[in-house]
Coordinates of C-alpha atoms in Angstrom, one line a residue:
Chain A
M1 CA -39.5 106.9 141.4
M2 CA -41.7 108.6 139.0
S3 CA -44.6 106.4 139.9
D4 CA -44.5 107.7 143.4
K5 CA -45.3 111.1 142.2
K6 CA -48.4 109.9 140.5
K7 CA -49.6 108.5 143.7
M8 CA -49.8 111.9 145.3
S9 CA -53.3 113.3 145.2
A10 CA -54.0 116.5 143.3
G11 CA -54.6 118.4 146.5
A12 CA -51.1 117.5 147.8
E13 CA -49.6 118.5 144.5
E14 CA -51.2 122.0 144.9
L15 CA -49.8 122.3 148.5
H16 CA -46.5 121.3 147.0
E17 CA -46.5 124.1 144.6
S18 CA -47.1 126.7 147.3
L19 CA -44.0 125.8 149.2
Q20 CA -40.5 126.8 148.2
P21 CA -38.6 123.8 146.7
G22 CA -35.7 122.7 148.8
S23 CA -37.2 124.1 152.0
F24 CA -37.5 121.7 154.9
K25 CA -41.3 122.0 154.8
Y26 CA -41.3 121.1 151.1
I27 CA -39.2 118.0 151.6
W28 CA -41.3 117.0 154.6
R29 CA -44.4 117.4 152.6
H30 CA -43.0 115.2 149.8
L31 CA -41.8 112.5 152.3
S32 CA -45.1 112.4 154.1
H33 CA -47.1 111.9 150.9
D34 CA -44.9 109.2 149.6
S35 CA -46.1 105.8 150.8
G36 CA -42.7 104.2 150.5
A37 CA -41.0 106.9 152.6
V38 CA -43.8 106.8 155.2
V39 CA -43.4 103.0 155.6
G40 CA -39.6 103.5 155.9
M41 CA -39.9 106.2 158.5
L42 CA -42.4 104.2 160.5
C43 CA -40.2 101.1 160.5
I44 CA -37.1 103.0 161.6
A45 CA -39.1 104.8 164.2
A46 CA -40.6 101.6 165.5
I47 CA -37.3 99.8 165.7
L48 CA -35.7 102.9 167.4
I49 CA -38.5 103.2 170.0
I50 CA -38.6 99.5 170.8
C51 CA -34.8 99.5 171.0
V52 CA -34.6 102.4 173.5
L53 CA -37.5 101.0 175.5
S54 CA -36.4 97.3 175.3
P55 CA -35.3 97.1 179.0
Y56 CA -38.8 98.2 180.1
I57 CA -41.1 96.3 177.7
F58 CA -39.4 92.9 177.5
K59 CA -39.4 90.6 180.5
Y60 CA -36.0 89.2 179.6
D61 CA -32.6 90.9 179.7
Y62 CA -30.6 90.8 176.4
S63 CA -27.6 89.3 178.2
K64 CA -29.4 86.9 180.6
I65 CA -28.1 83.4 180.1
S66 CA -30.7 80.6 180.9
M67 CA -29.6 77.1 180.2
I68 CA -33.1 75.7 180.4
D69 CA -34.0 77.7 177.2
K70 CA -30.8 76.8 175.4
N71 CA -31.5 76.6 171.6
A72 CA -35.2 77.0 172.2
L73 CA -37.3 77.2 169.1
P74 CA -39.7 80.1 168.6
S75 CA -42.7 79.8 170.9
K76 CA -45.2 81.9 172.7
E77 CA -42.7 82.5 175.5
H78 CA -39.8 83.4 173.1
W79 CA -41.2 84.7 169.8
F80 CA -37.9 84.5 168.0
G81 CA -36.6 81.6 170.0
C82 CA -33.4 81.5 172.1
D83 CA -29.7 81.3 171.2
E84 CA -27.1 78.8 172.2
L85 CA -26.9 80.3 175.7
G86 CA -30.6 80.5 176.2
R87 CA -30.8 84.3 175.6
D88 CA -34.0 85.6 174.1
I89 CA -33.4 86.4 170.4
M90 CA -36.2 88.9 170.1
V91 CA -34.8 91.0 173.0
R92 CA -31.3 90.8 171.5
V93 CA -32.4 91.7 168.0
F94 CA -34.2 94.8 169.2
Y95 CA -31.5 95.7 171.7
G96 CA -28.9 95.2 168.9
A97 CA -30.6 97.8 166.7
R98 CA -28.6 100.4 168.5
Y99 CA -25.3 99.0 167.2
T100 CA -26.2 98.9 163.5
L101 CA -28.0 102.3 163.6
S102 CA -25.4 104.1 165.6
I103 CA -22.5 102.7 163.5
G104 CA -24.4 103.6 160.4
V105 CA -25.2 107.2 161.5
L106 CA -21.9 108.0 163.2
S107 CA -19.6 106.6 160.5
T108 CA -21.6 108.3 157.8
A109 CA -21.7 111.5 159.7
I110 CA -17.9 111.4 160.0
S111 CA -17.2 110.4 156.4
A112 CA -19.8 112.9 155.0
S113 CA -18.4 115.9 157.0
V114 CA -14.7 115.1 156.2
G115 CA -15.6 114.2 152.6
V116 CA -17.7 117.3 152.1
A117 CA -15.1 119.6 153.6
L118 CA -12.3 118.1 151.5
G119 CA -14.4 118.0 148.3
S120 CA -15.6 121.6 148.7
I121 CA -12.1 122.9 149.2
A122 CA -10.8 120.9 146.3
G123 CA -13.7 121.9 144.1
Y124 CA -13.8 125.6 145.0
F125 CA -10.2 126.5 145.1
G126 CA -8.8 123.8 142.7
G127 CA -5.0 124.0 142.1
R128 CA -2.4 121.9 143.8
F129 CA -4.6 120.8 146.8
D130 CA -7.2 119.5 144.3
S131 CA -4.8 117.4 142.4
I132 CA -3.1 116.0 145.5
L133 CA -6.5 115.1 147.0
M134 CA -7.7 113.5 143.8
R135 CA -4.6 111.3 143.6
A136 CA -5.0 110.3 147.2
L137 CA -8.6 109.4 146.6
D138 CA -7.5 107.3 143.6
I139 CA -5.3 105.3 145.9
L140 CA -7.9 104.8 148.6
Q141 CA -10.4 103.8 145.9
A142 CA -8.0 101.2 144.5
F143 CA -9.7 98.9 147.1
P144 CA -13.4 98.0 147.1
Q145 CA -15.0 99.8 150.0
L146 CA -15.6 96.7 152.2
V147 CA -12.0 95.6 151.7
L148 CA -10.6 99.0 152.7
A149 CA -12.8 98.9 155.8
T150 CA -11.5 95.4 156.5
L151 CA -7.9 96.6 156.2
V152 CA -8.4 99.5 158.5
S153 CA -10.2 97.5 161.1
A154 CA -7.5 94.8 160.9
V155 CA -5.0 97.4 162.0
L156 CA -7.3 99.1 164.6
G157 CA -8.6 95.8 166.1
P158 CA -12.2 94.9 167.0
G159 CA -14.6 97.1 168.8
L160 CA -17.6 99.4 168.3
D161 CA -15.6 102.7 168.1
K162 CA -12.9 101.1 165.8
C163 CA -15.6 99.7 163.5
I164 CA -17.1 103.2 163.2
I165 CA -13.7 104.7 162.3
A166 CA -12.9 102.0 159.8
L167 CA -16.2 102.5 158.0
A168 CA -15.9 106.2 158.2
I169 CA -12.5 106.2 156.5
S170 CA -13.7 103.9 153.8
G171 CA -16.7 106.2 153.1
I172 CA -14.7 109.5 152.8
P173 CA -13.6 109.1 149.1
G174 CA -17.1 108.8 147.8
F175 CA -18.4 111.9 149.6
A176 CA -15.3 113.9 148.7
R177 CA -15.6 113.1 145.0
M178 CA -19.3 113.7 144.9
M179 CA -19.0 117.1 146.7
R180 CA -16.1 118.2 144.4
A181 CA -18.1 117.3 141.3
N182 CA -21.2 119.2 142.6
I183 CA -19.2 122.3 143.5
L184 CA -17.5 122.3 140.1
N185 CA -20.8 121.9 138.4
V186 CA -22.5 124.7 140.4
R187 CA -19.5 127.0 140.0
G188 CA -20.0 127.0 136.3
Q189 CA -23.7 127.8 136.4
E190 CA -25.1 131.0 135.0
Y191 CA -26.8 132.0 138.3
I192 CA -23.4 132.2 140.0
E193 CA -22.2 134.5 137.2
A194 CA -25.4 136.5 137.7
A195 CA -24.8 136.8 141.4
K196 CA -21.3 137.9 140.8
S197 CA -22.4 140.4 138.2
I198 CA -24.7 142.2 140.7
D199 CA -21.7 142.5 143.1
C200 CA -22.7 139.7 145.5
S201 CA -20.0 139.1 148.1
T202 CA -18.0 135.9 147.9
A203 CA -19.2 134.8 151.3
R204 CA -22.8 135.3 150.3
I205 CA -22.3 133.4 147.0
I206 CA -20.8 130.5 148.9
T207 CA -23.4 130.3 151.6
K208 CA -26.5 131.3 149.6
H209 CA -25.8 129.9 146.2
V210 CA -23.1 127.3 146.0
I211 CA -23.7 125.3 149.1
P212 CA -27.5 125.0 148.9
N213 CA -27.2 123.9 145.3
A214 CA -24.3 121.5 145.8
I215 CA -25.5 119.9 149.0
S216 CA -28.7 118.2 148.0
P217 CA -27.2 115.1 146.4
I218 CA -25.1 114.8 149.5
I219 CA -28.3 114.6 151.7
V220 CA -29.6 111.8 149.6
S221 CA -26.3 109.9 149.7
V222 CA -26.0 110.4 153.5
C223 CA -29.3 108.6 153.8
M224 CA -28.2 105.8 151.5
G225 CA -24.7 105.8 153.2
I226 CA -26.3 105.0 156.6
A227 CA -27.9 102.0 154.9
S228 CA -24.8 100.7 153.2
S229 CA -22.6 101.4 156.2
G230 CA -25.0 99.5 158.4
L231 CA -24.7 96.6 155.9
N232 CA -20.9 96.8 155.9
A233 CA -20.9 97.0 159.7
S234 CA -22.8 93.7 159.9
A235 CA -20.4 92.2 157.4
L236 CA -17.4 93.2 159.4
S237 CA -18.9 91.9 162.6
F238 CA -19.8 88.7 160.8
L239 CA -16.2 88.3 159.8
G240 CA -15.2 88.8 163.4
L241 CA -13.7 92.2 162.9
G242 CA -16.3 94.7 164.1
V243 CA -18.5 94.5 167.2
Q244 CA -17.6 91.3 169.1
P245 CA -19.9 88.8 170.7
P246 CA -21.5 88.7 173.3
E247 CA -22.7 92.1 172.2
P248 CA -26.0 91.5 170.2
E249 CA -24.8 93.2 167.0
W250 CA -26.8 91.7 164.1
G251 CA -23.8 90.6 162.1
A252 CA -22.1 89.1 165.2
M253 CA -25.3 87.2 166.1
L254 CA -25.4 85.8 162.6
S255 CA -21.8 84.8 162.9
S256 CA -22.5 82.7 166.0
A257 CA -25.7 81.4 164.5
R258 CA -23.8 80.2 161.4
N259 CA -22.0 77.5 163.5
L260 CA -25.4 76.0 164.6
I261 CA -27.2 76.4 161.3
R262 CA -27.6 72.6 160.8
Q263 CA -29.3 72.0 164.1
Y264 CA -31.0 75.4 164.8
P265 CA -31.6 77.4 161.6
H266 CA -34.1 79.7 163.5
M267 CA -31.2 81.6 165.1
A268 CA -30.0 82.8 161.7
I269 CA -33.3 84.2 160.4
F270 CA -34.2 87.2 162.6
P271 CA -31.0 89.2 162.8
G272 CA -30.7 89.2 159.1
L273 CA -34.4 90.0 158.6
F274 CA -33.9 93.1 160.8
I275 CA -30.8 94.2 158.9
M276 CA -32.9 93.9 155.7
I277 CA -35.9 95.9 157.1
T278 CA -33.6 98.7 158.4
V279 CA -31.7 98.9 155.1
I280 CA -34.9 98.8 153.0
S281 CA -36.4 101.6 155.2
L282 CA -33.4 103.8 154.8
N283 CA -33.3 103.2 151.0
L284 CA -37.0 104.1 150.7
I285 CA -36.5 107.3 152.6
G286 CA -33.4 108.0 150.4
D287 CA -35.3 107.4 147.2
S288 CA -38.1 109.7 148.2
L289 CA -35.6 112.4 149.3
R290 CA -33.9 112.2 145.9
D291 CA -37.3 112.8 144.2
A292 CA -37.9 115.7 146.5
L293 CA -34.5 117.3 146.0
D294 CA -33.7 116.5 142.4
P295 CA -35.0 119.3 140.2
K296 CA -34.5 117.2 137.1
L297 CA -37.4 114.9 138.0
K298 CA -39.8 117.8 138.4
D299 CA -41.2 118.6 135.0
Chain B
M1 CA -7.6 105.2 120.3
S2 CA -4.5 103.1 120.8
R3 CA -3.0 106.1 122.6
Y4 CA -5.9 106.2 125.0
V5 CA -5.5 102.4 125.6
T6 CA -1.8 102.7 126.3
K7 CA -2.2 105.7 128.6
R8 CA -4.9 104.0 130.6
I9 CA -2.8 100.8 130.9
L10 CA 0.2 102.7 132.0
Q11 CA -1.8 104.5 134.7
I12 CA -2.2 101.2 136.6
I13 CA 1.5 101.0 137.3
P14 CA 1.9 104.0 139.7
I15 CA -1.4 103.1 141.4
I16 CA -0.3 99.5 142.2
L17 CA 3.1 100.8 143.3
V18 CA 1.6 103.3 145.7
V19 CA -1.0 100.8 146.9
S20 CA 1.7 98.4 147.8
V21 CA 3.5 101.1 149.8
L22 CA 0.3 102.1 151.5
I23 CA -0.6 98.5 152.4
F24 CA 2.9 98.0 153.9
A25 CA 2.7 101.3 155.8
I26 CA -0.7 100.5 157.2
M27 CA 0.3 97.0 158.2
S28 CA 3.5 98.2 159.9
L29 CA 1.3 100.3 162.2
V30 CA 0.1 97.0 163.8
P31 CA 1.8 96.9 167.2
S32 CA 2.8 93.2 167.2
D33 CA 4.7 91.0 164.8
P34 CA 4.8 87.2 164.2
I35 CA 8.0 86.6 166.0
T36 CA 6.8 88.2 169.2
I37 CA 3.5 86.3 169.0
I38 CA 5.3 82.9 168.4
M39 CA 8.1 83.4 170.9
S40 CA 5.9 84.8 173.7
Q41 CA 4.2 81.4 173.7
T42 CA 7.5 79.7 174.4
S43 CA 9.8 80.3 177.4
A44 CA 11.9 82.8 175.5
T45 CA 13.0 85.8 177.5
A46 CA 12.4 89.4 176.4
E47 CA 16.1 89.7 175.3
E48 CA 15.8 86.6 173.1
I49 CA 12.7 87.9 171.5
E50 CA 14.4 91.2 170.8
A51 CA 17.4 89.4 169.3
A52 CA 15.2 87.3 167.0
R53 CA 13.4 90.5 166.0
D54 CA 16.7 92.1 165.2
A55 CA 17.8 89.1 163.1
A56 CA 14.5 89.1 161.2
G57 CA 14.9 92.8 160.5
Y58 CA 11.8 93.9 162.4
N59 CA 13.8 96.6 164.2
D60 CA 15.2 98.1 161.1
P61 CA 14.0 101.7 160.2
F62 CA 10.7 101.8 158.4
L63 CA 12.3 102.9 155.1
V64 CA 14.8 100.0 155.1
R65 CA 12.0 97.5 155.7
L66 CA 9.8 99.1 153.0
G67 CA 12.7 99.0 150.6
N68 CA 13.3 95.3 151.3
Y69 CA 9.7 94.6 150.9
L70 CA 9.4 96.3 147.6
K71 CA 12.6 94.8 146.3
N72 CA 11.5 91.3 147.2
L73 CA 8.0 91.9 145.8
Y74 CA 8.8 93.5 142.5
L75 CA 12.2 91.9 141.7
H76 CA 11.7 88.4 143.0
G77 CA 7.9 88.1 143.1
D78 CA 8.3 87.2 146.8
M79 CA 5.4 88.2 149.1
G80 CA 7.0 86.8 152.2
K81 CA 5.7 83.6 153.9
S82 CA 3.0 82.7 156.2
F83 CA 4.5 82.2 159.7
K84 CA 1.6 79.8 160.6
T85 CA 2.2 77.3 157.8
G86 CA 5.6 78.4 156.6
S87 CA 4.6 78.3 152.9
P88 CA 5.3 81.2 150.6
V89 CA 2.4 83.6 150.3
F90 CA 2.7 84.0 146.6
K91 CA 2.3 80.3 146.0
D92 CA -0.6 80.1 148.4
L93 CA -2.3 82.9 146.6
M94 CA -1.7 81.5 143.2
S95 CA -3.5 78.3 144.2
R96 CA -6.4 80.4 145.6
L97 CA -6.9 82.9 142.8
P98 CA -9.0 80.6 140.6
V99 CA -11.6 80.2 143.3
T100 CA -11.9 84.0 143.7
F101 CA -11.9 84.5 140.0
R102 CA -14.7 82.0 139.5
L103 CA -16.7 83.5 142.3
A104 CA -16.2 87.2 141.5
F105 CA -16.4 87.0 137.7
G106 CA -19.2 84.4 137.8
S107 CA -21.1 86.9 140.0
I108 CA -20.5 89.9 137.7
L109 CA -21.5 87.8 134.7
V110 CA -24.8 86.7 136.3
S111 CA -25.5 90.3 137.6
V112 CA -25.0 91.8 134.2
L113 CA -26.9 89.1 132.2
L114 CA -29.9 89.2 134.6
G115 CA -29.8 92.8 135.8
I116 CA -29.7 94.7 132.5
P117 CA -32.6 92.8 130.8
L118 CA -34.7 93.1 134.0
G119 CA -34.0 96.9 134.1
V120 CA -34.8 97.4 130.5
L121 CA -38.1 95.4 130.7
S122 CA -39.0 97.4 133.7
A123 CA -38.2 100.7 132.1
V124 CA -40.1 99.9 128.9
R125 CA -43.2 98.9 131.0
A126 CA -42.7 101.7 133.5
G127 CA -45.7 102.0 135.9
S128 CA -47.1 98.5 135.1
L129 CA -47.7 95.9 137.7
S130 CA -44.6 93.9 136.5
D131 CA -42.5 97.0 136.8
R132 CA -43.7 97.7 140.3
M133 CA -43.1 94.1 141.3
T134 CA -39.6 94.2 139.9
M135 CA -38.9 97.4 141.7
F136 CA -40.2 96.1 145.0
F137 CA -38.2 92.8 144.8
T138 CA -35.0 94.5 143.6
L139 CA -35.3 97.0 146.5
M140 CA -35.6 94.0 148.9
L141 CA -32.8 92.0 147.3
N142 CA -30.5 95.1 147.1
S143 CA -31.0 95.6 150.9
M144 CA -30.1 92.1 152.0
P145 CA -26.7 91.3 153.5
N146 CA -25.2 88.7 151.1
F147 CA -23.9 86.5 153.9
W148 CA -27.4 86.3 155.4
L149 CA -28.9 85.4 152.0
A150 CA -26.2 82.8 151.8
L151 CA -27.2 81.3 155.2
M152 CA -30.9 81.3 154.1
L153 CA -30.0 79.6 150.8
V154 CA -28.0 77.0 152.7
I155 CA -30.9 76.3 155.0
L156 CA -33.3 75.9 152.1
F157 CA -31.3 74.2 149.4
S158 CA -28.7 72.3 151.3
L159 CA -30.3 71.4 154.6
K160 CA -34.0 71.1 153.8
L161 CA -34.0 70.1 150.1
K162 CA -30.5 68.5 150.2
L163 CA -29.9 69.6 146.6
L164 CA -26.6 71.4 146.9
P165 CA -23.5 71.1 149.1
T166 CA -23.4 73.4 152.1
N167 CA -19.8 74.5 151.8
G168 CA -16.3 73.6 150.7
I169 CA -14.9 73.1 147.3
G170 CA -15.4 70.6 144.5
G171 CA -17.3 70.6 141.2
L172 CA -19.4 73.4 139.7
E173 CA -22.3 72.7 142.1
H174 CA -20.1 74.1 144.9
Y175 CA -20.2 77.5 143.3
I176 CA -24.0 77.7 142.6
L177 CA -25.1 79.0 146.0
P178 CA -22.0 81.2 146.5
V179 CA -22.5 82.9 143.2
I180 CA -26.3 83.4 143.7
A181 CA -25.7 84.8 147.2
N182 CA -23.0 87.1 146.0
S183 CA -24.7 88.4 142.9
V184 CA -28.3 88.9 143.9
G185 CA -27.7 92.3 145.4
A186 CA -25.8 93.4 142.3
V187 CA -28.5 92.0 140.0
A188 CA -31.0 94.2 141.8
G189 CA -28.7 97.2 141.8
I190 CA -27.9 96.9 138.1
A191 CA -31.6 96.4 137.3
R192 CA -32.5 99.6 139.2
Q193 CA -29.7 101.6 137.6
T194 CA -30.6 100.4 134.2
R195 CA -34.3 101.2 134.7
A196 CA -33.5 104.7 135.8
S197 CA -31.1 105.5 133.0
V198 CA -33.2 103.9 130.3
L199 CA -36.3 105.8 131.6
E200 CA -34.3 109.1 131.4
V201 CA -33.4 108.4 127.8
I202 CA -37.0 107.3 126.9
R203 CA -38.2 110.7 128.0
S204 CA -35.6 112.6 126.0
D205 CA -36.3 114.6 122.9
F206 CA -34.5 112.4 120.3
V207 CA -36.7 109.5 121.3
S208 CA -39.8 111.6 120.9
T209 CA -38.5 112.6 117.5
A210 CA -37.9 109.0 116.5
R211 CA -41.5 108.2 117.6
S212 CA -43.0 111.2 115.9
K213 CA -41.4 110.3 112.6
G214 CA -43.3 107.0 112.7
L215 CA -40.6 104.5 113.7
K216 CA -41.9 101.2 115.2
E217 CA -41.7 101.1 118.9
R218 CA -39.3 98.2 118.7
V219 CA -36.9 100.2 116.6
V220 CA -37.2 103.2 118.9
I221 CA -36.3 101.1 121.9
W222 CA -33.6 98.9 120.4
K223 CA -31.9 101.4 118.1
H224 CA -32.4 104.7 119.8
A225 CA -33.1 104.3 123.5
L226 CA -31.0 101.4 124.6
P227 CA -27.6 102.2 123.1
N228 CA -27.8 105.6 124.8
G229 CA -29.4 104.4 128.0
L230 CA -26.9 101.6 128.7
I231 CA -23.8 103.8 128.6
P232 CA -24.1 105.0 132.2
V233 CA -24.9 101.4 133.2
I234 CA -21.6 100.2 131.8
T235 CA -19.7 102.9 133.8
S236 CA -21.4 101.7 137.0
I237 CA -20.4 98.0 136.4
G238 CA -17.0 98.8 137.7
G239 CA -18.5 100.0 141.0
F240 CA -20.7 96.9 141.2
F241 CA -17.6 94.7 140.6
G242 CA -15.9 96.4 143.6
R243 CA -18.9 95.5 145.7
L244 CA -18.9 91.9 144.4
L245 CA -15.2 91.6 145.1
G246 CA -15.7 92.8 148.7
G247 CA -18.7 90.6 148.9
S248 CA -16.9 87.5 147.7
M249 CA -14.5 87.9 150.7
V250 CA -17.5 87.5 153.0
I251 CA -19.1 84.8 150.9
E252 CA -15.8 82.8 150.8
M253 CA -15.8 82.9 154.6
T254 CA -19.5 81.8 154.7
F255 CA -19.0 78.8 152.4
S256 CA -15.4 78.0 153.6
L257 CA -14.2 78.5 150.0
P258 CA -10.4 78.7 149.8
G259 CA -10.1 82.0 147.9
V260 CA -8.1 85.2 148.3
G261 CA -10.6 86.9 150.5
S262 CA -10.8 84.0 153.0
Y263 CA -7.0 83.9 153.0
M264 CA -6.9 87.5 154.0
I265 CA -9.5 87.2 156.7
N266 CA -7.7 84.1 158.1
G267 CA -4.5 86.1 158.0
I268 CA -6.1 88.9 160.0
N269 CA -7.4 86.5 162.6
N270 CA -4.0 84.7 162.9
R271 CA -2.1 88.0 162.8
D272 CA -0.3 86.6 159.8
Y273 CA 0.4 89.9 158.2
D274 CA 2.4 88.8 155.2
C275 CA -0.7 86.9 154.1
V276 CA -2.8 89.9 154.6
Q277 CA -0.5 92.2 152.6
G278 CA -0.3 89.7 149.7
A279 CA -4.0 89.1 149.5
M280 CA -4.7 92.9 149.7
L281 CA -2.4 93.5 146.9
W282 CA -4.0 90.9 144.7
I283 CA -7.4 92.2 145.4
A284 CA -6.3 95.8 144.5
F285 CA -4.7 94.5 141.4
I286 CA -7.8 92.5 140.2
F287 CA -9.9 95.5 141.0
A288 CA -7.6 97.9 139.1
V289 CA -7.5 95.6 136.0
T290 CA -11.3 95.2 136.0
M291 CA -11.8 99.0 136.2
L292 CA -9.4 99.4 133.3
V293 CA -11.4 96.9 131.2
V294 CA -14.6 98.7 132.0
D295 CA -13.0 102.0 131.1
L296 CA -11.8 100.7 127.8
L297 CA -15.1 99.0 127.0
Y298 CA -16.8 102.3 127.8
A299 CA -14.4 104.2 125.5
F300 CA -15.1 101.7 122.7
I301 CA -18.9 102.0 123.1
D302 CA -19.3 105.7 123.7
P303 CA -18.6 107.4 120.4
R304 CA -18.0 110.7 122.2
I305 CA -14.7 109.5 123.8
K306 CA -13.6 108.0 120.5
A307 CA -14.3 111.2 118.7
Q308 CA -12.5 113.2 121.4
Y309 CA -9.4 111.1 120.9
A310 CA -9.7 111.1 117.1
A311 CA -10.0 114.9 117.2
S312 CA -7.0 115.4 119.5
S313 CA -4.8 113.1 117.4
A314 CA -5.9 114.8 114.2
K315 CA -5.1 118.2 115.7
K316 CA -1.6 117.0 116.7
K317 CA -1.1 115.6 113.2
A318 CA -2.1 118.9 111.8
K319 CA 0.3 120.7 114.1
K320 CA 3.1 118.4 113.1
E321 CA 2.5 119.0 109.5
A322 CA 2.4 122.7 110.0
A323 CA 5.7 122.6 111.9

């Protein structure tokens, strides 16, 4: 983390100083000068662009069954090979990016907004709501996150939307706890007292002082949350609970590849590789965001 | 200190109670039940199905069913029985617990024993080539789905090199690949966490003081930096264990190991909900007990918590004496 800062040239450091910390421009400047984050952003952008354009750039359709190409090994014609129904794995992998990314983004968006709202109310007002919420979170967190998501999706049944809801619910406790702790921490700071002492209105204190200072760890964990929720989504689909075949979700593809692993191991390689690339990219961006937002690291 | 330990142990009881109610409530939201599933495959009429449901108590009010469930569970240790095989869930789970224990605790052991030294080495040599390599590889390993890693390990070690069995249960060699696949992510995660927290301590004032008074670097690291740097790592081990417990569910399925996790997933796929409830409860229980152990460990290691309790009990004693 710290080594990344060293990599920045002196010129960039100067530009850094001239921008207000925490501003969008400042964060962007930091991200665009951090080689890890740049690689991450480029990978995500490339996967997204190819995913959206996949019907136009590939000559095969992701769902086209062709028995001649059944179980075909990687070749010039099919770079990643074909699956047990002769569908081109490369097209399916790129098309399937939309599932992992949309599940990751949507479920994290839901759990972050619900969690942040609950955590802020509990942290700022305290009292009975706070203690009820904390006990409820204790109960939800009595299960490991993936187990909770499994329980919810067992009840809701399989499907893309249900998978998103299951992962969103299992993510709420983390965000709520984190936001509550941040708010409690910020509330006790001297600058809040200072703002109060110069007769700053409560609304202004909340919007101008509390939220900007409490939200930055949330931004980082949203980025990391998209990564872990994408991972959990693929695990759920692998278990047969999330997105179902024939949809080319990466976990679901691995689940069907698993049955043929003795004869055709190539089918299992690429979907997992892309899960890994996506998750690494998001983590790299998250790491860099943390460096940009965490004032403790700037000495 | 013993007060803290007792208090923390007693806290588990309400959690497990409420968790069992929650699991029952969630599972009763499922629109179908075993009797309907079985009988709808036979030539039974809708009335016969209803009658059977009545007899089995599925049409009772929710609170009555919940009461029966809790009574059977906590007074008789009865978790119901699998409608697929007819065997009692409790007995099934008891025979499957050792597999999950070996997998989950083996994984956490490997993760801690490898992750912490890796992280410490990296932090001590921060910025060096070996540090950067470690950070790169741990980032990669931390971002891998464990079941995919499992498949890759099977391809390499079982199918190509034919060194280890692909799946199933047997001697110790059957656990090697599952434990590796499950723990690699946590090894990487713990290493990164350790590095960050040790680095933070190495930069702190008391370490500079220790250096400036001429202590040997070895003493500075081992006596001053590590004991303080590892405290946050120990707190995070509970979280990692949760991840490993969830992961072992997936790994058990991948390697067809008969553990609690695979019992649960099979229960979900067969709509055998007594099995799911029982397995869920065991997972929550194992997780709660492990978190408790981590908390207690933490309390013993961190002198601040000890001091806090010593101070509060001293105060109480003083109060008593005054009264």
